[in-house]
PDB file of C-alpha atoms and ligand atoms in Angstrom:
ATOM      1  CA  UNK A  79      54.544 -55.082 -31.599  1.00 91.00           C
ATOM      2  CA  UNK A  80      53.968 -53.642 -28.461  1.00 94.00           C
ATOM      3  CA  UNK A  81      54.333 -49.314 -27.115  1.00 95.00           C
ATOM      4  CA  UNK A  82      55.985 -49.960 -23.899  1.00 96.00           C
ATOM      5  CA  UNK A  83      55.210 -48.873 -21.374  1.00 96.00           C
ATOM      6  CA  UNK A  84      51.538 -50.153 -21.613  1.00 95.00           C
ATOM      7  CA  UNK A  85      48.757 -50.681 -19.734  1.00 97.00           C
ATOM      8  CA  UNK A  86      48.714 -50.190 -15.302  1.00 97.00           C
ATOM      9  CA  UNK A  87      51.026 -47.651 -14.347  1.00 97.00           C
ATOM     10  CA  UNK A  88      52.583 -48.136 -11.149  1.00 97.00           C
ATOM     11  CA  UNK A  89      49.728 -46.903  -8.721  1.00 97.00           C
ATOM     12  CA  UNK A  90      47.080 -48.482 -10.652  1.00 97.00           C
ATOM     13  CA  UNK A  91      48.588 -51.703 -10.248  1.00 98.00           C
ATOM     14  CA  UNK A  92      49.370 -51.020  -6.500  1.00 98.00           C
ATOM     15  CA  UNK A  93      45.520 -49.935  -5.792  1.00 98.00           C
ATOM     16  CA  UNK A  94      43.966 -52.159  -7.739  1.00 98.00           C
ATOM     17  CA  UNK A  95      45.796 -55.296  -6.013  1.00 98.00           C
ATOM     18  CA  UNK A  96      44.902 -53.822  -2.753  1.00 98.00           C
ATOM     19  CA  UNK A  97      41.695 -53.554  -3.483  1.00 98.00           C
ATOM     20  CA  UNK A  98      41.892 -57.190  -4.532  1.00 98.00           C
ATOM     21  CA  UNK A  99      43.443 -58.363  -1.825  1.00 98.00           C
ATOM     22  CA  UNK A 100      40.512 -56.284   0.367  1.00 98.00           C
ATOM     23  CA  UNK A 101      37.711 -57.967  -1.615  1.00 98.00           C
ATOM     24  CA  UNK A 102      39.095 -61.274  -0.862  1.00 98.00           C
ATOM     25  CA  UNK A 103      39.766 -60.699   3.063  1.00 98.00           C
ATOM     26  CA  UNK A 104      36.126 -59.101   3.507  1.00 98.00           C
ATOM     27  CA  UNK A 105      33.663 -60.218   0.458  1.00 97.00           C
ATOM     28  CA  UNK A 106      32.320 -56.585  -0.040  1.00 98.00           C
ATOM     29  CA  UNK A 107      34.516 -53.578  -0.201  1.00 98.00           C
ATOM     30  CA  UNK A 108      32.402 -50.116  -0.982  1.00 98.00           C
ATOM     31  CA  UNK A 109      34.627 -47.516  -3.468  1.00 98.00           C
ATOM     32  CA  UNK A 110      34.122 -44.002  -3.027  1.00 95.00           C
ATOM     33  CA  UNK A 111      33.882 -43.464  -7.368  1.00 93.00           C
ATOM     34  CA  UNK A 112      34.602 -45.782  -9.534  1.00 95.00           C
ATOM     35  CA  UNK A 113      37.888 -46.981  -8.720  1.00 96.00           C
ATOM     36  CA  UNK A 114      39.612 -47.506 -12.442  1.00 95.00           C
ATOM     37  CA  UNK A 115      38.155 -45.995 -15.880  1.00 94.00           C
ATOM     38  CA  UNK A 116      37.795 -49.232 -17.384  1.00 96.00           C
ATOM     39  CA  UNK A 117      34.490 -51.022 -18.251  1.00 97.00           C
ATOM     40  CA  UNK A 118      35.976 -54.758 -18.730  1.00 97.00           C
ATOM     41  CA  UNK A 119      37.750 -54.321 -15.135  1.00 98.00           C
ATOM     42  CA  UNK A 120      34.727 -52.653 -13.067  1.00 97.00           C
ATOM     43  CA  UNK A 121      32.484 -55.604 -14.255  1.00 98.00           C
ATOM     44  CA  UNK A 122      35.422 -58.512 -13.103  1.00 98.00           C
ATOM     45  CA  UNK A 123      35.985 -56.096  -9.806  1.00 98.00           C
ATOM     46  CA  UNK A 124      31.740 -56.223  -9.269  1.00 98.00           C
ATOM     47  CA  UNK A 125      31.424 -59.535  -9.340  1.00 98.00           C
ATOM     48  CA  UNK A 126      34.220 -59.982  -6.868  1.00 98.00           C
ATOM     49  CA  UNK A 127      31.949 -57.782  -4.029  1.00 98.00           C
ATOM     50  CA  UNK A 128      32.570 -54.094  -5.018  1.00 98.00           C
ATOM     51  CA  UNK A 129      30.107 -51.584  -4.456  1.00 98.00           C
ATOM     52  CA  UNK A 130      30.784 -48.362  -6.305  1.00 98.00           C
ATOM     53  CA  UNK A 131      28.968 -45.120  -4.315  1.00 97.00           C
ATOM     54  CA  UNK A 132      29.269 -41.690  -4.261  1.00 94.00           C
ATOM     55  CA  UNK A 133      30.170 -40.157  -1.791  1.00 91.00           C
ATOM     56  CA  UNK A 134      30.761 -41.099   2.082  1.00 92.00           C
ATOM     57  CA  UNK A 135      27.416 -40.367   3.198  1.00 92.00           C
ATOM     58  CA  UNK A 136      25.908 -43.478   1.607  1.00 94.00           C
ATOM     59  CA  UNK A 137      28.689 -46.076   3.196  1.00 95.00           C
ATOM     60  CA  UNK A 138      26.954 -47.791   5.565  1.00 93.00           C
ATOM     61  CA  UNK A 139      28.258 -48.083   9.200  1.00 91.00           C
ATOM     62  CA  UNK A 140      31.424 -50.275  10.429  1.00 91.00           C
ATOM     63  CA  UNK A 141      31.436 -50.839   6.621  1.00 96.00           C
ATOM     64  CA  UNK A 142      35.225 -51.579   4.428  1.00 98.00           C
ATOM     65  CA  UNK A 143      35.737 -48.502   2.108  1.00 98.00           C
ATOM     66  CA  UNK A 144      38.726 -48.375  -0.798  1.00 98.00           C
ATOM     67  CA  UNK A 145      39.960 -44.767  -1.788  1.00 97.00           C
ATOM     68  CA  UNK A 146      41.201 -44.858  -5.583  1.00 96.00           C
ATOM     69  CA  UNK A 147      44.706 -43.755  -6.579  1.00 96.00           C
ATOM     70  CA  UNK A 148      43.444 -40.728  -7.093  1.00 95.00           C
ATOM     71  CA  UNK A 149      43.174 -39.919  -3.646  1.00 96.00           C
ATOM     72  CA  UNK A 150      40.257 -38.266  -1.239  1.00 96.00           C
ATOM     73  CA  UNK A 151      40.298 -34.411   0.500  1.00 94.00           C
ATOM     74  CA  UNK A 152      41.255 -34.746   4.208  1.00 91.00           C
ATOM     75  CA  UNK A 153      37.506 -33.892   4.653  1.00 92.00           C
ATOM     76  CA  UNK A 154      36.428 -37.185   3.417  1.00 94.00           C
ATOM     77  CA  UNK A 155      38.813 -38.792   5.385  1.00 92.00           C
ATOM     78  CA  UNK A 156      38.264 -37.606   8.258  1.00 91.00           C
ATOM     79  CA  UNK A 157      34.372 -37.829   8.176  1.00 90.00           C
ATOM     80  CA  UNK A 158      35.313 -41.732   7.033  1.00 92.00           C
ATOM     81  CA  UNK A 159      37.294 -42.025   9.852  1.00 90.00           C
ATOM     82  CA  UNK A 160      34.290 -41.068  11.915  1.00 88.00           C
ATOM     83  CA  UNK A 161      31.954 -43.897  10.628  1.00 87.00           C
ATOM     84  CA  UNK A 162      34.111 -46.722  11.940  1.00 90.00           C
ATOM     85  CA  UNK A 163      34.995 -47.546   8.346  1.00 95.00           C
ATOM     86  CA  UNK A 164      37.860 -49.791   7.609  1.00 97.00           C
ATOM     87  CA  UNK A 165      39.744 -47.661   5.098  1.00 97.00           C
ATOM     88  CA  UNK A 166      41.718 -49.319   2.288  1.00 98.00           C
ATOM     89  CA  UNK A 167      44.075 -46.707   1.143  1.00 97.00           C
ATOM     90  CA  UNK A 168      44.822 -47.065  -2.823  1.00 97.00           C
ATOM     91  CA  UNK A 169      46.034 -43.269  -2.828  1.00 97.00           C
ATOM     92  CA  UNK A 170      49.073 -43.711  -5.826  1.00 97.00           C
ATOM     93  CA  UNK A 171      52.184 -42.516  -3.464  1.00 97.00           C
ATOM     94  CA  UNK A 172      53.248 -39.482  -6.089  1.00 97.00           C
ATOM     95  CA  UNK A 173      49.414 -38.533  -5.543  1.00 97.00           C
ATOM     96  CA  UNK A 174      50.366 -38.341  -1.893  1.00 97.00           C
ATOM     97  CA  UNK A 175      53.205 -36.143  -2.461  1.00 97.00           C
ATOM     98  CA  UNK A 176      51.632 -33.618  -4.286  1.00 97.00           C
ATOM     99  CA  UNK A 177      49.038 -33.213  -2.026  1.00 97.00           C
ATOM    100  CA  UNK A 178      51.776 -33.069   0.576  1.00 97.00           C
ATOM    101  CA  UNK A 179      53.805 -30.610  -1.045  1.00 98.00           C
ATOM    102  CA  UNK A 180      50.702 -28.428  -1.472  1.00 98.00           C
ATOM    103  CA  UNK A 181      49.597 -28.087   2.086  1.00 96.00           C
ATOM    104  CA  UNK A 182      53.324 -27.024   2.603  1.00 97.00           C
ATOM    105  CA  UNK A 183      52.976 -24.480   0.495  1.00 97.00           C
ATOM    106  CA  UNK A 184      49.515 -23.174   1.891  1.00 97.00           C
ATOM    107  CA  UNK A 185      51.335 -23.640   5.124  1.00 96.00           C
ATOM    108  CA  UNK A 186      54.148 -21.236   4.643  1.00 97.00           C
ATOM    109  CA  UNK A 187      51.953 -18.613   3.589  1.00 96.00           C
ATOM    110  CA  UNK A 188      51.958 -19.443  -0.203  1.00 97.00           C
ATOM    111  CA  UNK A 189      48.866 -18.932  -2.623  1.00 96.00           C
ATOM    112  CA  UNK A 190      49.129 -22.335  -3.795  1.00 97.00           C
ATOM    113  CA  UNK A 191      48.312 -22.841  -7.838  1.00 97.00           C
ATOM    114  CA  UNK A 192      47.984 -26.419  -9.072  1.00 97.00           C
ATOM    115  CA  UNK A 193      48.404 -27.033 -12.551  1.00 97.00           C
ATOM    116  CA  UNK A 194      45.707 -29.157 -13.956  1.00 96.00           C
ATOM    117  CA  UNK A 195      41.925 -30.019 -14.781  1.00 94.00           C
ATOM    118  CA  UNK A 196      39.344 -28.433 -11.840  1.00 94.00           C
ATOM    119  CA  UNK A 197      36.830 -31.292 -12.427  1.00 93.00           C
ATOM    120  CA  UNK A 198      39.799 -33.906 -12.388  1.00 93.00           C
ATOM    121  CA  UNK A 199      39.287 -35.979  -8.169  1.00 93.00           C
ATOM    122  CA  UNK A 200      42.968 -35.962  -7.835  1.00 95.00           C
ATOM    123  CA  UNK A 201      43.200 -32.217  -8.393  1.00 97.00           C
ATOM    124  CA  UNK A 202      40.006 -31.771  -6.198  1.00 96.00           C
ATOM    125  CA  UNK A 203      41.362 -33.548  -3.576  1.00 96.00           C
ATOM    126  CA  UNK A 204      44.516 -31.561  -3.455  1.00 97.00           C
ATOM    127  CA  UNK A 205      42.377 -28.151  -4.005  1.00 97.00           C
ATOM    128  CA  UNK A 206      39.600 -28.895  -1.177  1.00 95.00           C
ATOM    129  CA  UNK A 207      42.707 -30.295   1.238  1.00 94.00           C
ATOM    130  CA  UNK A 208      44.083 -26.530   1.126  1.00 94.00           C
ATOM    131  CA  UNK A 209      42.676 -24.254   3.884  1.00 91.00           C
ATOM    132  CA  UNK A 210      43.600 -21.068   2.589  1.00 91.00           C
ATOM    133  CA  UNK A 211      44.360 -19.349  -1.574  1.00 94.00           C
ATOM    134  CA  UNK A 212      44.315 -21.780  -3.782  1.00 96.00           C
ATOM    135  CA  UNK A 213      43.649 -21.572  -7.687  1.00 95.00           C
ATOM    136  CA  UNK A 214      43.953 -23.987 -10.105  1.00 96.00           C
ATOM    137  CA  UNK A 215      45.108 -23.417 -13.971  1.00 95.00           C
ATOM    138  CA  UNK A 216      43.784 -25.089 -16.501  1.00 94.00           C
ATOM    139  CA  UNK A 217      46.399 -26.861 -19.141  1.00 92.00           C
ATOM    140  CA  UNK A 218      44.492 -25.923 -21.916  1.00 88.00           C
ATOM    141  CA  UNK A 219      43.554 -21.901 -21.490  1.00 84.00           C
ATOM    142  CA  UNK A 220      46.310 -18.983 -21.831  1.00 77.00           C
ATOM    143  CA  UNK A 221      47.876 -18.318 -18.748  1.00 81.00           C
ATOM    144  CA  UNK A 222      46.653 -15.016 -17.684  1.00 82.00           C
ATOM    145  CA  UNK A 223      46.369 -14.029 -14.355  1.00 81.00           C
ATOM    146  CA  UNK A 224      44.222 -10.599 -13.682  1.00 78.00           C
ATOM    147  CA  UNK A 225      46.158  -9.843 -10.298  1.00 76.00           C
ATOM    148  CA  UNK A 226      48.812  -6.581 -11.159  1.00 79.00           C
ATOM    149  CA  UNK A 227      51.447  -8.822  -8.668  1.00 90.00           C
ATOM    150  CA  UNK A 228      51.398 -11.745  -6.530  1.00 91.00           C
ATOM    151  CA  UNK A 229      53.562 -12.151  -3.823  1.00 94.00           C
ATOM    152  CA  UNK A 230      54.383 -15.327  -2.812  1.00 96.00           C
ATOM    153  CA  UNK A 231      53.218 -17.994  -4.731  1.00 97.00           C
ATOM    154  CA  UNK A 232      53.586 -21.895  -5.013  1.00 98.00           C
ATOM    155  CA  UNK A 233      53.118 -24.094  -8.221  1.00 98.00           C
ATOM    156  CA  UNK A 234      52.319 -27.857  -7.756  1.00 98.00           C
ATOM    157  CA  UNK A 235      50.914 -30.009 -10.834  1.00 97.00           C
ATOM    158  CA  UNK A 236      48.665 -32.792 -11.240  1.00 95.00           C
ATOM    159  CA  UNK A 237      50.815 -35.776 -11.792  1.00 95.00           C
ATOM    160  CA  UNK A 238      49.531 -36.494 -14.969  1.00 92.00           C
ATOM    161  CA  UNK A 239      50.389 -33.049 -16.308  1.00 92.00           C
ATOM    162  CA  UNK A 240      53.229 -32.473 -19.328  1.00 90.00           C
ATOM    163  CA  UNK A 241      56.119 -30.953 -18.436  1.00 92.00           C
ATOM    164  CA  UNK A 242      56.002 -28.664 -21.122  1.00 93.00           C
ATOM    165  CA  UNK A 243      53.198 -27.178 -19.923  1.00 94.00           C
ATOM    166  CA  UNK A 244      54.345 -26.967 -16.327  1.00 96.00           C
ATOM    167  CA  UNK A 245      57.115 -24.953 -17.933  1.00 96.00           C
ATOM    168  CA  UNK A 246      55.290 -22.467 -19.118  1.00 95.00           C
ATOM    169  CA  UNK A 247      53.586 -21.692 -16.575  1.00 95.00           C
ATOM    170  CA  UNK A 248      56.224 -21.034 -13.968  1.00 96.00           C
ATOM    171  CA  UNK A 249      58.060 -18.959 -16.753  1.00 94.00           C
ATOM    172  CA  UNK A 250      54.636 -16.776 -17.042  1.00 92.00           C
ATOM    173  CA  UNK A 251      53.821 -16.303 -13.369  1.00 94.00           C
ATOM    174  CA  UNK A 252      57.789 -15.861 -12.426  1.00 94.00           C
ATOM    175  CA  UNK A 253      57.346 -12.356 -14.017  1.00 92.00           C
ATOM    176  CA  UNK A 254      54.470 -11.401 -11.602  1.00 92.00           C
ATOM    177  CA  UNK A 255      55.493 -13.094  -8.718  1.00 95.00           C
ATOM    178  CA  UNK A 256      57.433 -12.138  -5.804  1.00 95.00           C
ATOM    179  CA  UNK A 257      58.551 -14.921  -4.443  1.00 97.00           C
ATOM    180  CA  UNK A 258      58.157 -18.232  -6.424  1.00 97.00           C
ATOM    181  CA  UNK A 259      58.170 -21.447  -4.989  1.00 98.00           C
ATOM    182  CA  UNK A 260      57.920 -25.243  -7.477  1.00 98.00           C
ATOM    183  CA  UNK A 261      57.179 -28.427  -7.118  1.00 98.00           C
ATOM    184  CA  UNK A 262      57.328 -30.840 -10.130  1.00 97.00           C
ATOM    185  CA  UNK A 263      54.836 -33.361  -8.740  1.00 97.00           C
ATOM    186  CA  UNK A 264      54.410 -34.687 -12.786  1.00 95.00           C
ATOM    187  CA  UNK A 265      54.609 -38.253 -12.644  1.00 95.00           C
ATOM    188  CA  UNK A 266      56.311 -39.937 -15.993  1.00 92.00           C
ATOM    189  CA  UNK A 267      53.693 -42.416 -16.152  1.00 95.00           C
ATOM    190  CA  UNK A 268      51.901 -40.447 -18.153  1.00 92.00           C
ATOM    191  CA  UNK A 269      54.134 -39.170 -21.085  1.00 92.00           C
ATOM    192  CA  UNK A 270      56.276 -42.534 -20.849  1.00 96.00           C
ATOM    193  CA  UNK A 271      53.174 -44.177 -22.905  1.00 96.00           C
ATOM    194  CA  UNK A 272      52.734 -41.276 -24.488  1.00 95.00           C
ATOM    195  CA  UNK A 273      56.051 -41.086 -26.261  1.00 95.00           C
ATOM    196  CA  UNK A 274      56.179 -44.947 -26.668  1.00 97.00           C
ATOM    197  CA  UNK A 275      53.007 -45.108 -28.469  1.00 97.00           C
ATOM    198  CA  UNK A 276      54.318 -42.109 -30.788  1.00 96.00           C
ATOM    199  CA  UNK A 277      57.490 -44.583 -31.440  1.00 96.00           C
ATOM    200  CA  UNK A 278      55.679 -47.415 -32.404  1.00 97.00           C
ATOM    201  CA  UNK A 279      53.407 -45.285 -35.160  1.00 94.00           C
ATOM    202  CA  UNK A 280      56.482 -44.762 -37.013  1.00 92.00           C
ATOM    203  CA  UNK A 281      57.619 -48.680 -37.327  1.00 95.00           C
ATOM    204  CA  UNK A 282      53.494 -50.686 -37.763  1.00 97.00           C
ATOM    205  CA  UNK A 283      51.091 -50.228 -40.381  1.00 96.00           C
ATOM    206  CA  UNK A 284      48.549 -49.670 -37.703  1.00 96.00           C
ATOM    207  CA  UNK A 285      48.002 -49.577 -34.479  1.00 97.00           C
ATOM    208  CA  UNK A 286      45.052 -50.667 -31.749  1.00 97.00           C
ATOM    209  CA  UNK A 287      44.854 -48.773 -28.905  1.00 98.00           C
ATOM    210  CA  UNK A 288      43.029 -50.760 -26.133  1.00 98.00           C
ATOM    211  CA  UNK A 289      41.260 -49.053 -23.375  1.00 97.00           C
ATOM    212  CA  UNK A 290      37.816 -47.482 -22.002  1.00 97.00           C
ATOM    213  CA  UNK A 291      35.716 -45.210 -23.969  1.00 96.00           C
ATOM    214  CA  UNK A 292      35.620 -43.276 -20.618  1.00 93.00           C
ATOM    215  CA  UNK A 293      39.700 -42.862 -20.034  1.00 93.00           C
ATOM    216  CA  UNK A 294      40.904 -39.638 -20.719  1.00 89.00           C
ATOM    217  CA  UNK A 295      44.824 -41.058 -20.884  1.00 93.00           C
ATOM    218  CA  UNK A 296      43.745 -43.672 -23.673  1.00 96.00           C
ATOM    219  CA  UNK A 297      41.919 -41.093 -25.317  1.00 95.00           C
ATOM    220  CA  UNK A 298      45.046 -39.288 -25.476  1.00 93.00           C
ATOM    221  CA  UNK A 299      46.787 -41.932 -26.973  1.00 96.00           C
ATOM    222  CA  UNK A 300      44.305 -42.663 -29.576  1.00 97.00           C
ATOM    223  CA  UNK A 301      44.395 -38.871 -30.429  1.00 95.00           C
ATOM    224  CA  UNK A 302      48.502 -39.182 -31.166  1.00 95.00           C
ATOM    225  CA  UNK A 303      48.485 -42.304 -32.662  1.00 97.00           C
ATOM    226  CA  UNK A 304      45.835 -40.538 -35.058  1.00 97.00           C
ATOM    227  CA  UNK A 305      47.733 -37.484 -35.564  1.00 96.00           C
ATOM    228  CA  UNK A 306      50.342 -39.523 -37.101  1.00 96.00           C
ATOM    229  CA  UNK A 307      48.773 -40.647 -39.931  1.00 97.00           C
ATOM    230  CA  UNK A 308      48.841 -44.313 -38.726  1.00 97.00           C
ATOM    231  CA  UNK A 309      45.314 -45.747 -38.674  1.00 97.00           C
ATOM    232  CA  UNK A 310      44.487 -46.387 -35.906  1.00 97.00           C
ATOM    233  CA  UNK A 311      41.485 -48.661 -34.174  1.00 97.00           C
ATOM    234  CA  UNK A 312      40.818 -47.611 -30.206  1.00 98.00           C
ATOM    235  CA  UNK A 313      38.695 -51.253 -28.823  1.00 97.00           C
ATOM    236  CA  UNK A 314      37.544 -51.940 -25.257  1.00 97.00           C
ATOM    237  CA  UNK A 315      37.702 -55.762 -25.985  1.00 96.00           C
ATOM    238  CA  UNK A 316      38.454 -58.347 -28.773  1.00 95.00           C
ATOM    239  CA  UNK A 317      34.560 -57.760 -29.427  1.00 94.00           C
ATOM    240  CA  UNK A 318      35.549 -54.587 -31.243  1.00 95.00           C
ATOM    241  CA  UNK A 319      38.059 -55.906 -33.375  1.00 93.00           C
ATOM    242  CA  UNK A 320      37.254 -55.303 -37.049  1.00 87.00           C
ATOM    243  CA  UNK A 321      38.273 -57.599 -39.415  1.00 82.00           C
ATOM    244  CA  UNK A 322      38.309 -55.648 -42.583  1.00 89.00           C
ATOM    245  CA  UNK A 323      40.309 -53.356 -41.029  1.00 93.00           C
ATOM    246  CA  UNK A 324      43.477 -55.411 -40.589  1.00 91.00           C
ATOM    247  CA  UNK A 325      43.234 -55.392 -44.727  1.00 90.00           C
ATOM    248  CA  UNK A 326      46.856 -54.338 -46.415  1.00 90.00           C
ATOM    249  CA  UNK A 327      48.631 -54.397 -42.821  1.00 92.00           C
ATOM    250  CA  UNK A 328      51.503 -56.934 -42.109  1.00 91.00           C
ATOM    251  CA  UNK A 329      52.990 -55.240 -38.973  1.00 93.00           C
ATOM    252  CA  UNK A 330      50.143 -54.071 -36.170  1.00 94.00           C
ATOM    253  CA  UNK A 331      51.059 -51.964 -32.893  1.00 96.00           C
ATOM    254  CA  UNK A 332      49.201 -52.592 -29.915  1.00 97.00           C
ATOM    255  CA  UNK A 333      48.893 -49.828 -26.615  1.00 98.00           C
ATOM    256  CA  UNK A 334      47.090 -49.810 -24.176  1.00 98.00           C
ATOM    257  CA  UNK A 335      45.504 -46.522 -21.304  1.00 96.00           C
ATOM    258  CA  UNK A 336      47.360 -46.418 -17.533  1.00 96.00           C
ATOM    259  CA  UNK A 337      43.590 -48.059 -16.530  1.00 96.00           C
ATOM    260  CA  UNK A 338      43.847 -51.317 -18.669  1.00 98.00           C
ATOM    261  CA  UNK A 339      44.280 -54.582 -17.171  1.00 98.00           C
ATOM    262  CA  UNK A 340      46.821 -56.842 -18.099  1.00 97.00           C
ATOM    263  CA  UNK A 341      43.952 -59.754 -18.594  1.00 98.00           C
ATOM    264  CA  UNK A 342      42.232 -57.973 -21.324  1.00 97.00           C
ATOM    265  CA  UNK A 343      45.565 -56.751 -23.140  1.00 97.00           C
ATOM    266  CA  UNK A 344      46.300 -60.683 -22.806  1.00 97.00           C
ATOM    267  CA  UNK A 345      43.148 -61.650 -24.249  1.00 97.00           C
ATOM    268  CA  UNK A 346      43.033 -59.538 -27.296  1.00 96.00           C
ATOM    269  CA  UNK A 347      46.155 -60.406 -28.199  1.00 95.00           C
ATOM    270  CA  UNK A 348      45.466 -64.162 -27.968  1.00 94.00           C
ATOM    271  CA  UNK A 349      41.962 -63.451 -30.231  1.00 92.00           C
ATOM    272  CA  UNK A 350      44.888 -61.357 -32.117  1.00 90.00           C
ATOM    273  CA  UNK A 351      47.175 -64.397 -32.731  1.00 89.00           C
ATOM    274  CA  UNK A 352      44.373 -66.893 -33.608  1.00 87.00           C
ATOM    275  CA  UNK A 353      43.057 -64.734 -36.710  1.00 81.00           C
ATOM    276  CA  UNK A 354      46.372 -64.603 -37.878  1.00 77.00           C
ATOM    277  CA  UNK A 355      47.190 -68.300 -37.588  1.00 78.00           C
ATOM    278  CA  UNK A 356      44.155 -69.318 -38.860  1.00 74.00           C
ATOM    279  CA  UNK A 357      44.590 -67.186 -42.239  1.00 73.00           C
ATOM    280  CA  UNK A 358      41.028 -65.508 -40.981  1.00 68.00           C
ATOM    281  CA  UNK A 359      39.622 -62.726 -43.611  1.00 56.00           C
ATOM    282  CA  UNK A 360      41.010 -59.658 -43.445  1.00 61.00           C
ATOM    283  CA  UNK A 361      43.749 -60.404 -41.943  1.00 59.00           C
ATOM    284  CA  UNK A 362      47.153 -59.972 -44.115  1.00 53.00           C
ATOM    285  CA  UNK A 363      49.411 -63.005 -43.468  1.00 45.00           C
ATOM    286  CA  UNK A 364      53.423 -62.121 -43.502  1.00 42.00           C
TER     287      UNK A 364
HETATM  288  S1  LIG B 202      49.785 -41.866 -13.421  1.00 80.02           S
HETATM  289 FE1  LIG B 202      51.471 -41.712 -11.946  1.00 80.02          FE
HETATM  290  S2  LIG B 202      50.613 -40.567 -10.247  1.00 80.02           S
HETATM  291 FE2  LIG B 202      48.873 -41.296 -11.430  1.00 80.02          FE
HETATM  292  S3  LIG B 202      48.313 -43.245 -10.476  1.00 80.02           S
HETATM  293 FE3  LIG B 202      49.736 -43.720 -12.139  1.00 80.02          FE
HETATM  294  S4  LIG B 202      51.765 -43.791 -11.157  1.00 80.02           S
HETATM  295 FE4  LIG B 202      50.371 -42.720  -9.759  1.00 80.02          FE
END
């Protein structure tokens, strides 16, 4: 059984078949990061021509540079723009409008506050896009502000945030604020897998959560698959699948992280569905 949603959200997909469609037009396309959190996929995307670097001073001249979903600060566009680069785009169109929605804000005279993580690119590229007040507010510290009374202030979130949280903290700067201005940039991406995979650890007797050790959104799903008692096995590829773990379970959920391919969902469930047929070890027939 399957928690669906799984796997590429919507502006994974869409960057990551740009950048496809860019490696195959030009041979060697240079990403400014690594462009998806997912071992298995950097490796296929390496051999295809993509250069990972860090930062737009080492792209060299008249060169073809990819920008990941999470987006770039106008800076770094703007000094891209100067090389002669041919930019490929990949910026996830929600990421777009919360960076939109925030220079609005700083526009109109607003101290703009962005819900989410400071070290997060998308969230750094919405925070170094702002000239003028900006402060961003962590998910996962108390909301308390030191300032007696703001005046006018603007709340945009990074898409991946809960709404919960968003919430919360409107309803705690509302009572120090003057004016109060909010945009729900929260994509459902996010908390659509979220909830599924908490479905499907109700109905399986346990569930594999595939994804890279270095994805914070399969991490998250690992955790809540895990905090319902299910047991649950997080694997970056069929390597990792233990067989004497399958012991005592007939029905097995499978999710997968907003950075994992379709290929490698595909191919563990194929390695998945030749154990079974071939009555391996460990594995409980029906
Ligand atoms: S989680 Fe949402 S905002 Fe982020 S890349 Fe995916 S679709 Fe875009």
């Amino acid at each position: 059984m399957f928690a669906e949603p799984k796997g590429f959200c919507f502006g994974v997909r869409r960057a990551i078949s740009s950048l496809e469609e860019a490696l195959d037009s030009y041979g060697r396309v240079f990403a400014l990061g690594s462009p998806i959190h997912n071992p298995q996929e950097i490796e296929r995307l390496k051999s295809l021509g993509l250069v990972i670097i860090d930062g737009p001073e080492e792209l060299p001249t008249g060169e073809v540079v990819f920008i990941r979903a999470h987006g770039v600060p106008e800076r770094v566009l703007e000094s891209l723009r100067k090389t002669g680069a041919v930019i490929i785009d990949g910026t996830c169109p929600f990421v777009s409008k919360a960076q939109e929605k925030a220079l609005t804000l700083a526009r109109e005279g607003y101290l703009v506050m962005i819900l989410g993580d400071k070290d997060h690119p998308e969230v750094q590229a919405i925070s170094q896009s702002i000239k003028g007040p900006v402060i961003v507010v962590s998910p996962s510290e108390p909301f308390r502000f030191h300032e007696e009374k703001f005046d006018k202030v603007g709340i945009v979130a990074q898409t991946t945030q809960q709404k919960g949280t968003l919430s919360k903290l409107v309803s705690s700067v509302s009572e120090k604020a003057a004016e109060l201005r909010v945009f729900n940039t929260i994509c459902g991406a996010t908390s659509a897998r979220q909830g599924a995979i908490a479905r499907l650890a109700g109905a399986v007797d346990g569930i594999i959560v595939i994804g890279g050790r270095n994805s914070a959104n399969t991490a998250k799903l690992a955790e809540i698959s895990i905090n319902t008692g299910t047991p649950t096995l997080w694997i970056e590829d069929q390597e990792e699948l233990e067989r004497g773990w399958f012991q005592g379970k007939k029905t097995i959920g499978i999710a997968a992280g907003a950075s994992t391919p379709d290929w490698l969902i595909r191919t563990i469930e194929r390695r998945l569905a030749s154990a079974k047929s071939a009555g391996e070890d460990g594995w409980e027939n029906d």
